[in-house]
Coordinates of C-alpha atoms and ligand atoms in Angstrom, one line a residue:
X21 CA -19.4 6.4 -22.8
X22 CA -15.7 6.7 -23.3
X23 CA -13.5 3.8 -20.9
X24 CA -11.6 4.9 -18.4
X25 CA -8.3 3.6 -18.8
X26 CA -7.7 3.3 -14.6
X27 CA -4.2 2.7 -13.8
X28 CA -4.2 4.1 -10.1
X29 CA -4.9 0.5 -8.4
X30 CA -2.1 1.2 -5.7
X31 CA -4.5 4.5 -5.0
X32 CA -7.4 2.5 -4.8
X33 CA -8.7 -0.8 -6.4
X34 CA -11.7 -0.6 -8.0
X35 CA -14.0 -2.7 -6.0
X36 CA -14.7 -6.6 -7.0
X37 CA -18.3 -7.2 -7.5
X38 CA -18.4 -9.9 -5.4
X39 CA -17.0 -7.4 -2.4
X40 CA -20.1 -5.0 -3.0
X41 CA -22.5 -7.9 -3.3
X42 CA -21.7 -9.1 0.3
X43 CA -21.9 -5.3 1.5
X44 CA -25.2 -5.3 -0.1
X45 CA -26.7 -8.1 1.6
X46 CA -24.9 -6.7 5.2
X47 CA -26.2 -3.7 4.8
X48 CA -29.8 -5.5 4.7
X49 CA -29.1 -7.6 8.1
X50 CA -30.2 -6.0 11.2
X51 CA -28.8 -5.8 14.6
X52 CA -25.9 -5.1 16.4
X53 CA -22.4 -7.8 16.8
X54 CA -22.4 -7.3 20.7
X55 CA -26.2 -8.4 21.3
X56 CA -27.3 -12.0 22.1
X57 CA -30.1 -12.5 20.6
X58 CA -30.3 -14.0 16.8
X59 CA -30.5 -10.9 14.9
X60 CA -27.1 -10.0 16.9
X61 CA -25.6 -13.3 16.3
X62 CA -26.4 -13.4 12.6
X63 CA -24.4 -10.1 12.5
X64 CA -21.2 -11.7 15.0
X65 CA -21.3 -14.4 12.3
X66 CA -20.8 -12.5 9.5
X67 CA -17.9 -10.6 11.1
X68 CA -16.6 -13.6 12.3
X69 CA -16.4 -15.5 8.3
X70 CA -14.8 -12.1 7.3
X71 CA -12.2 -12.3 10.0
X72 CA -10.7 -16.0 9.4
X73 CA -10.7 -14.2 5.8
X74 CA -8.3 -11.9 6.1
X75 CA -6.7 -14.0 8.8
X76 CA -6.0 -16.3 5.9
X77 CA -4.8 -14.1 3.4
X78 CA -1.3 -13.3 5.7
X79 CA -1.1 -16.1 7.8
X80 CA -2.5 -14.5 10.7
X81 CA -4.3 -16.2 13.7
X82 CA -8.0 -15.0 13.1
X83 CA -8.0 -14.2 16.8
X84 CA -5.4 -11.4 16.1
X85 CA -7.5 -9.7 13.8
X86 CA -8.6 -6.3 15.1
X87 CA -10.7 -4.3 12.5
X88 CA -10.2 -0.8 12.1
X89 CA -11.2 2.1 9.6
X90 CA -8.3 1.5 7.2
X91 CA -4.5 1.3 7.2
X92 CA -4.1 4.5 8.5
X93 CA -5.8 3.5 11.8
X94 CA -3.8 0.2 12.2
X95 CA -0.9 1.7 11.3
X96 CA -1.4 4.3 13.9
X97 CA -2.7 1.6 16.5
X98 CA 0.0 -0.5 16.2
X99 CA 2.7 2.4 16.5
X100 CA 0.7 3.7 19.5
X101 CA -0.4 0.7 20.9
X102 CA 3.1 -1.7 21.0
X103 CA 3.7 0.8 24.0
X104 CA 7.5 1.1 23.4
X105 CA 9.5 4.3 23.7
X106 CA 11.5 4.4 21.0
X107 CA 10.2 3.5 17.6
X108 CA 12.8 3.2 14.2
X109 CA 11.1 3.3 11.1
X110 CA 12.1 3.2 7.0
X111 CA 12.3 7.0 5.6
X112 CA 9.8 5.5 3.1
X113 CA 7.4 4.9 5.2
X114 CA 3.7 5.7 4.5
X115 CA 2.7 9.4 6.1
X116 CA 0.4 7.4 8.6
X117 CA 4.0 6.0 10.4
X118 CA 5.6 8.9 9.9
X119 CA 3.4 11.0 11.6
X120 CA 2.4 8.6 13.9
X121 CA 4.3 9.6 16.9
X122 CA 7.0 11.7 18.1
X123 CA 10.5 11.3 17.8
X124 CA 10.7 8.8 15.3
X125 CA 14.4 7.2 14.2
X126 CA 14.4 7.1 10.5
X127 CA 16.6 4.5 8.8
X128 CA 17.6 5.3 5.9
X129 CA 17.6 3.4 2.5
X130 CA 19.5 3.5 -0.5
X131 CA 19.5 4.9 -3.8
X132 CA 17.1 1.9 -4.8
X133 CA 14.6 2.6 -2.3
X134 CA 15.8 -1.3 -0.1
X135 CA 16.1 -0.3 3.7
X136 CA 19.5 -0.1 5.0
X137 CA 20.0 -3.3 7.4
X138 CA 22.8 -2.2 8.8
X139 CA 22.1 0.9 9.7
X140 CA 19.2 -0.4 11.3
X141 CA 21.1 -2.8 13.6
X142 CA 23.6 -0.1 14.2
X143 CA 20.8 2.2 15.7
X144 CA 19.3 -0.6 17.9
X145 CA 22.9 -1.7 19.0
X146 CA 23.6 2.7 20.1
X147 CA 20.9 2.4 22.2
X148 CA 19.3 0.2 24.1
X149 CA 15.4 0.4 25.6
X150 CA 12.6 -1.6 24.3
X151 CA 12.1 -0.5 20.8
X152 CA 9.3 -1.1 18.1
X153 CA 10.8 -0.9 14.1
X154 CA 7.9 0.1 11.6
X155 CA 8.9 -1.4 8.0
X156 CA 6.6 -1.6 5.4
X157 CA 6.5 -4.9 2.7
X158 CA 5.9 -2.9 -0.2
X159 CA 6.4 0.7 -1.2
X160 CA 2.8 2.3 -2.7
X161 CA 4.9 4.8 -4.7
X162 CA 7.6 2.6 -6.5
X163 CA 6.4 -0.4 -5.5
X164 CA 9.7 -1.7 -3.8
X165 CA 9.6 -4.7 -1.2
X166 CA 11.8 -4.5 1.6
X167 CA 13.6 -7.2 2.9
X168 CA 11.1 -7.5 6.5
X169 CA 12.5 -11.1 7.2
X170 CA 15.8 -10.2 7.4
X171 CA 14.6 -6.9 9.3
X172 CA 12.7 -9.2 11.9
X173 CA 15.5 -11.2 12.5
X174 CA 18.0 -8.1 13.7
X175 CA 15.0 -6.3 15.5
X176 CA 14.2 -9.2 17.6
X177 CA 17.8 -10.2 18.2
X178 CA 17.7 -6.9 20.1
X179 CA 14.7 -7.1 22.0
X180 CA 12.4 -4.9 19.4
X181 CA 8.8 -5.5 18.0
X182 CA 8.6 -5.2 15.2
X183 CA 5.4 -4.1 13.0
X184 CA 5.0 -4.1 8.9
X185 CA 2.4 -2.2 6.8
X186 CA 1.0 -4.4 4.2
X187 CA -1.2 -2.6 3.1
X188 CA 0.3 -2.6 -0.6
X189 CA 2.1 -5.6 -0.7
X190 CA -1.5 -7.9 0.5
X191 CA -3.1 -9.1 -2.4
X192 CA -0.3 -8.6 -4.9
X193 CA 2.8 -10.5 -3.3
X194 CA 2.4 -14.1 -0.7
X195 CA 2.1 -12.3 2.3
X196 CA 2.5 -14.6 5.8
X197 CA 2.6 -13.0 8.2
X198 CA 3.7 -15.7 11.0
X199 CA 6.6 -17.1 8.6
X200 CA 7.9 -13.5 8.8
X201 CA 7.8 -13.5 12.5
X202 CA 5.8 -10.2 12.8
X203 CA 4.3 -9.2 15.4
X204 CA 1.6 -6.3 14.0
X205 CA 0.6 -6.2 10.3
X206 CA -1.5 -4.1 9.1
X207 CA -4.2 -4.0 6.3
X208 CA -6.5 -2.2 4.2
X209 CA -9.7 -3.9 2.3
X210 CA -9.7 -0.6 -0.9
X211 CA -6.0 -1.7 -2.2
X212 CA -7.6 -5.3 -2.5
X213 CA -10.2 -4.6 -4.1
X214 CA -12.4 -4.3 -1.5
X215 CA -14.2 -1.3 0.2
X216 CA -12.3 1.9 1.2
X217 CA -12.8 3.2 5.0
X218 CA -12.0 -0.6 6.5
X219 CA -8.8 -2.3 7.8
X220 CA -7.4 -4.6 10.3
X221 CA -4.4 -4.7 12.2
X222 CA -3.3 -8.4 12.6
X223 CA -1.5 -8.9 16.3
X224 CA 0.3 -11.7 17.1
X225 CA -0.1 -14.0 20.0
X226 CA 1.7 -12.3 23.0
X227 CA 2.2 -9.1 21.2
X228 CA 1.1 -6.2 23.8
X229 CA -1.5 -3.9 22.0
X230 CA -3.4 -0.7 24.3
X231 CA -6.5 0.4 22.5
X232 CA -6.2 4.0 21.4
X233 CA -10.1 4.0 21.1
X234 CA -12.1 4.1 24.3
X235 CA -15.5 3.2 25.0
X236 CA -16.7 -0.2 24.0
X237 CA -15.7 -3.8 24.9
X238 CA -15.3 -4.7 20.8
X239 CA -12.4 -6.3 19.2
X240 CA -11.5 -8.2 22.6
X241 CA -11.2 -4.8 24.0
X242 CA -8.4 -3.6 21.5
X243 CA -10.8 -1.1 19.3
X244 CA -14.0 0.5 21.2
X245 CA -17.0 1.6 18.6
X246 CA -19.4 -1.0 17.2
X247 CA -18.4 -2.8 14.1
X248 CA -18.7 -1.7 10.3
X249 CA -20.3 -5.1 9.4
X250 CA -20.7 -4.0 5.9
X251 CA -17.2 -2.8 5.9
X252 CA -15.7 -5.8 7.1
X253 CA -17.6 -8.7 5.3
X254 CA -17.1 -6.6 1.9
X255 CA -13.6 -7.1 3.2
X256 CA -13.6 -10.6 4.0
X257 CA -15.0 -11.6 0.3
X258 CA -12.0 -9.1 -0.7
X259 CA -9.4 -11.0 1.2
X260 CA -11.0 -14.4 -0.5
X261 CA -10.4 -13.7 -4.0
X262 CA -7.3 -11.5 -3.0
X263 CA -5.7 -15.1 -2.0
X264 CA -7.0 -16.9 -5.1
X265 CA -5.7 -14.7 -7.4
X266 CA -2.0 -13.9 -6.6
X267 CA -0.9 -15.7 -9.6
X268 CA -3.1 -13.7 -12.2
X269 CA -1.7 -10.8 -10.1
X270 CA 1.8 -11.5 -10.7
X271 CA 1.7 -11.9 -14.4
X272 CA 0.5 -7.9 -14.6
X273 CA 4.1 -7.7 -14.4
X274 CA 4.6 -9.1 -18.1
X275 CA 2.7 -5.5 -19.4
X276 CA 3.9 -3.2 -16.4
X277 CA 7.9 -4.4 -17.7
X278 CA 6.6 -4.0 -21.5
X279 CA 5.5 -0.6 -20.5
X280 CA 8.5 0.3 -19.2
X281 CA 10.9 -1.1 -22.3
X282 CA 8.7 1.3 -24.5
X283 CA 8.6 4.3 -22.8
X284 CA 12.6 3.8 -22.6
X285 CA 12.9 3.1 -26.4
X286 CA 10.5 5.9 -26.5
X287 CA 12.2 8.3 -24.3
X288 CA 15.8 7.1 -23.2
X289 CA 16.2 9.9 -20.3
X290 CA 13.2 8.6 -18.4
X291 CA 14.6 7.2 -14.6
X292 CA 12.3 4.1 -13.7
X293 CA 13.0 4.8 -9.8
X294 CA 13.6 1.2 -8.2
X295 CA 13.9 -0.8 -11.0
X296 CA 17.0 -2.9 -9.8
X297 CA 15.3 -3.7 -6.6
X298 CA 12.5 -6.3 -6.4
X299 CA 9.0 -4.5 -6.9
X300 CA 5.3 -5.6 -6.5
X301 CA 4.5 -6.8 -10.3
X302 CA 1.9 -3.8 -10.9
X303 CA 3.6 -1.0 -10.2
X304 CA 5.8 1.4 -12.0
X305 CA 7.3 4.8 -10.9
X306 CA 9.2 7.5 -13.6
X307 CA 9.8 10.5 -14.6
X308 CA 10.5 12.3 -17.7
X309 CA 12.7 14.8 -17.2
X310 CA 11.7 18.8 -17.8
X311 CA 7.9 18.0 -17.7
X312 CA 6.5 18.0 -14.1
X313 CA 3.9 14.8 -13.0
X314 CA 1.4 16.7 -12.0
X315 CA 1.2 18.5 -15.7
X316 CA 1.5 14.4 -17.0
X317 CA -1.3 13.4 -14.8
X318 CA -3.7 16.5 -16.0
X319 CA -2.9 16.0 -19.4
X320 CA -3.3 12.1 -19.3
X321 CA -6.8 12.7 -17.1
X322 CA -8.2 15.4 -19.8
X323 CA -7.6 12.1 -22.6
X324 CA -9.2 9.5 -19.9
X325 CA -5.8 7.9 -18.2
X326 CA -6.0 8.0 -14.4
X327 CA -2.8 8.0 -12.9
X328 CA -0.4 9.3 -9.9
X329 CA 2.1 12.4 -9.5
X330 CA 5.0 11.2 -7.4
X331 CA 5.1 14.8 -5.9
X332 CA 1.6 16.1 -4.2
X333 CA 0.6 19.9 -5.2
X334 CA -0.8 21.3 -1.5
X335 CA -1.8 24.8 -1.6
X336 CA -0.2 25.5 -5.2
X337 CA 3.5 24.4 -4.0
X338 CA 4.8 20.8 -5.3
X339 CA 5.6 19.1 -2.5
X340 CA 8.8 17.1 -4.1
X341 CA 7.8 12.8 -2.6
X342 CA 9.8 11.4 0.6
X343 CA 10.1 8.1 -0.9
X344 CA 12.1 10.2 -4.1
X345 CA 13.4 12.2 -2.0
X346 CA 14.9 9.6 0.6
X347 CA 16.1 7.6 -2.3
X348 CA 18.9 10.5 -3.4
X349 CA 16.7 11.1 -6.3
X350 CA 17.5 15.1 -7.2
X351 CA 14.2 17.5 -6.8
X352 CA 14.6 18.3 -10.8
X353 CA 13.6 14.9 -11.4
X354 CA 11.4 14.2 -8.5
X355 CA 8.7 16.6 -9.2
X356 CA 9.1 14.8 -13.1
X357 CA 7.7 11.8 -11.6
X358 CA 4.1 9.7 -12.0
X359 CA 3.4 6.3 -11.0
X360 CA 1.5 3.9 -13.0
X361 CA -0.4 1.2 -11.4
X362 CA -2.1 -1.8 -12.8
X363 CA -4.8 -4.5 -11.1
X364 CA -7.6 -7.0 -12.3
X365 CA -9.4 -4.2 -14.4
X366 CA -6.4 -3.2 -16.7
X367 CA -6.2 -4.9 -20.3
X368 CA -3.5 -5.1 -22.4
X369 CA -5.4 -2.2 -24.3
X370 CA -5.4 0.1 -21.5
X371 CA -1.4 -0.3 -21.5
X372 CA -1.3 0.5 -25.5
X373 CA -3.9 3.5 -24.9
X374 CA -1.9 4.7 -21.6
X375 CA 1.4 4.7 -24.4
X376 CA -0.4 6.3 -26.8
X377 CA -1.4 8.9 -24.4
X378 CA 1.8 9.4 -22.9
X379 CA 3.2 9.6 -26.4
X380 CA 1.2 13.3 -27.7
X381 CA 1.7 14.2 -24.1
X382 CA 5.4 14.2 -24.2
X383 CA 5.2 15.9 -27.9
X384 CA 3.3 18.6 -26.8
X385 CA 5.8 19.2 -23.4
X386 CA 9.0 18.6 -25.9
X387 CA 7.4 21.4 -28.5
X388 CA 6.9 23.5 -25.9
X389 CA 10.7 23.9 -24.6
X390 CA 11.7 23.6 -28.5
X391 CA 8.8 27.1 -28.9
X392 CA 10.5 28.5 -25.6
X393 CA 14.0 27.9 -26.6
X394 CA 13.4 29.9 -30.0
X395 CA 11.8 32.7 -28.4
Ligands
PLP300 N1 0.0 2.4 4.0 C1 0.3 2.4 2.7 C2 1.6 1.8 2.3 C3 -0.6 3.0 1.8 O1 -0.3 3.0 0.5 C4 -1.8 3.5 2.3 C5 -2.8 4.2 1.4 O2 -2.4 4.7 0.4 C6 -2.1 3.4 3.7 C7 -1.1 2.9 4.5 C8 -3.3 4.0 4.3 O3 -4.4 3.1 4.0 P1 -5.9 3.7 4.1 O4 -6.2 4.4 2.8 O5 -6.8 2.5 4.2 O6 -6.0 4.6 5.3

């Protein structure tokens, strides 16, 4: 059978053997984490390895680990949960922030996708009120880090909490979460190569948090309903080799910066969008001008590529990306964009099939305008 060439890690990760192993041999223990007896502690054992996991991996205290159904959840929780009034957040921000809650105060960033810190002390300075800021480490689309420290330090001269999604930036980037002086950080096991439908949110000692689920007494009272204990310990194995192989991880960006010199030399009007900032090593956003992403990704998918459109196509309109979008980028070239992501699967082979592939795609795009132009 033909290989895939998957290059959509920042989408989701293909799962590490070793993850679905330990799901495998949860999913044959019996019994229930909140019952006393040995089948139930068995179980509360298991959740409780998988916890100083993924405590581990960001420097969180395993106590603030409260396990959820996936970044979206924690990132909801924690926006929901901090209990403050006014909440800022980056205009990058995944769609589970930004539609997290009412009346959000974006803060804008520039045109290389790194949050404006002034701005951001300007707004918390115009107002006062206890505030939460929502900033996320590393951008899924163009892979940008933000500069959190420096972000933690103006929010909490001010009085503000301050939460970070990690979800992209865990796994491929040091993440700690107490040297950053976070209060909420959330997770998600699929983009480290763990299971999809599990996360945590990782709360730090003193940090309020109000459950938004009702019900149950799990989690210390923070998330009602009775664990997924195949879920989590598929996570916990995740967040293991996660923290082992950061180093292996950061050399992807030796082929993800050769990919990009060629498909410049290639094509010298592609825009790499962040490319002057500091970006996770795997992950590489462009566009080609005059041949939308969404017609790159079909055509890449029909010769066995899997990658990302910058712009999502709901109900036959191209919905141009906020991060683009926020980022000054012009809708012309935003809906030109795709976004290559690499992980512990890709070869050096997959990068030299993905140029290949890119390659007829563009010739058949640039014949096209050259057949429409003589018409
Ligand atoms: N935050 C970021 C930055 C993401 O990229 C994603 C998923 O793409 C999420 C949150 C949501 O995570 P999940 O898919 O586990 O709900």
């Amino acid at each position: 059978m033909e290989r895939i060439v998957y290059l959509d890690h920042n989408a989701s990760a293909p799962i590490r053997p070793q993850s679905a192993e330990a799901m495998a041999s949860a999913c044959a223990l019996t019994g229930n984490a909140s019952s006393v007896h040995r089948y139930g502690r068995l179980v509360r054992q298991a959740v409780e390895d998988a916890r100083e996991e993924v405590a581990a991996m960001v420097g969180a205290s395993p106590a603030g680990i409260v396990f959820t159904s996936g970044g979206t959840e924690a990132n909801n929780l924690a926006i929901r949960g901090a209990g403050r009034l006014r909440v800022l957040v980056s205009a990058v921000e995944h769609p589970s922030v930004l539609r997290a809650g009412a009346d959000l105060e974006i803060v804008p960033v520039d045109d290389d996708g790194v949050i404006d810190l002034q701005a951001l002390a300007s707004l918390l300075e115009d107002e006062t009120g206890p505030a939460l800021v929502s900033l996320m480490l590393a951008n899924n689309e163009t892979g940008v880090v933000q500069p959190v420290a420096a972000a933690v330090e103006i929010a909490h001269r001010h009085g503000a909490l301050v939460h970070c999604d990690a979800v992209q930036a865990a796994g491929k980037i040091p993440v700690d979460m107490m040297a950053l002086g976070l209060d909420y950080l959330s997770l998600s096991a699929h983009k480290i190569c763990g299971p999809a439908g599990t996360g945590a949110l990782a709360v730090a000692d003193g940090a309020p948090l109000a459950g938004v689920a009702f019900g149950g007494g799990q989690e210390r009272g923070r998330r009602a309903g009775t664990e997924n204990l195949p879920g989590i310990a598929g996570f916990g194995v995740a967040a293991r080799l996660a923290r082992t192989a950061l180093e292996e991880f950061a050399g992807l960006a030796r082929w993800r910066d050769g990919l990009e010199r060629r498909i410049l030399d290639l094509a010298p009007a592609v825009r790499i969008f962040g490319a002057a900032s500091e970006r996770l090593p795997n992950t590489s956003c462009f566009a080609l001008p005059g041949m939308a992403g969404e017609t790159q990704v079909m055509a890449l998918d029909l010769a066995g590529v899997a990658v990302s459109a910058g712009s999502a196509c709901s109900s036959g309109k191209i919905a141009i990306s906020h991060v683009l979008e926020a980022m000054g980028v012009d809708k012309a070239m935003a809906v030109c964009a795709i976004r290559v992501s690499l992980g512990w699967t890709s070869t050096e082979n997959d990068i030299e099939t993905f140029i290949r592939t890119w390659t007829a795609v563009r010739a058949t795009a640039d014949a096209a305008v050259r057949a429409a132009a003589a018409a």
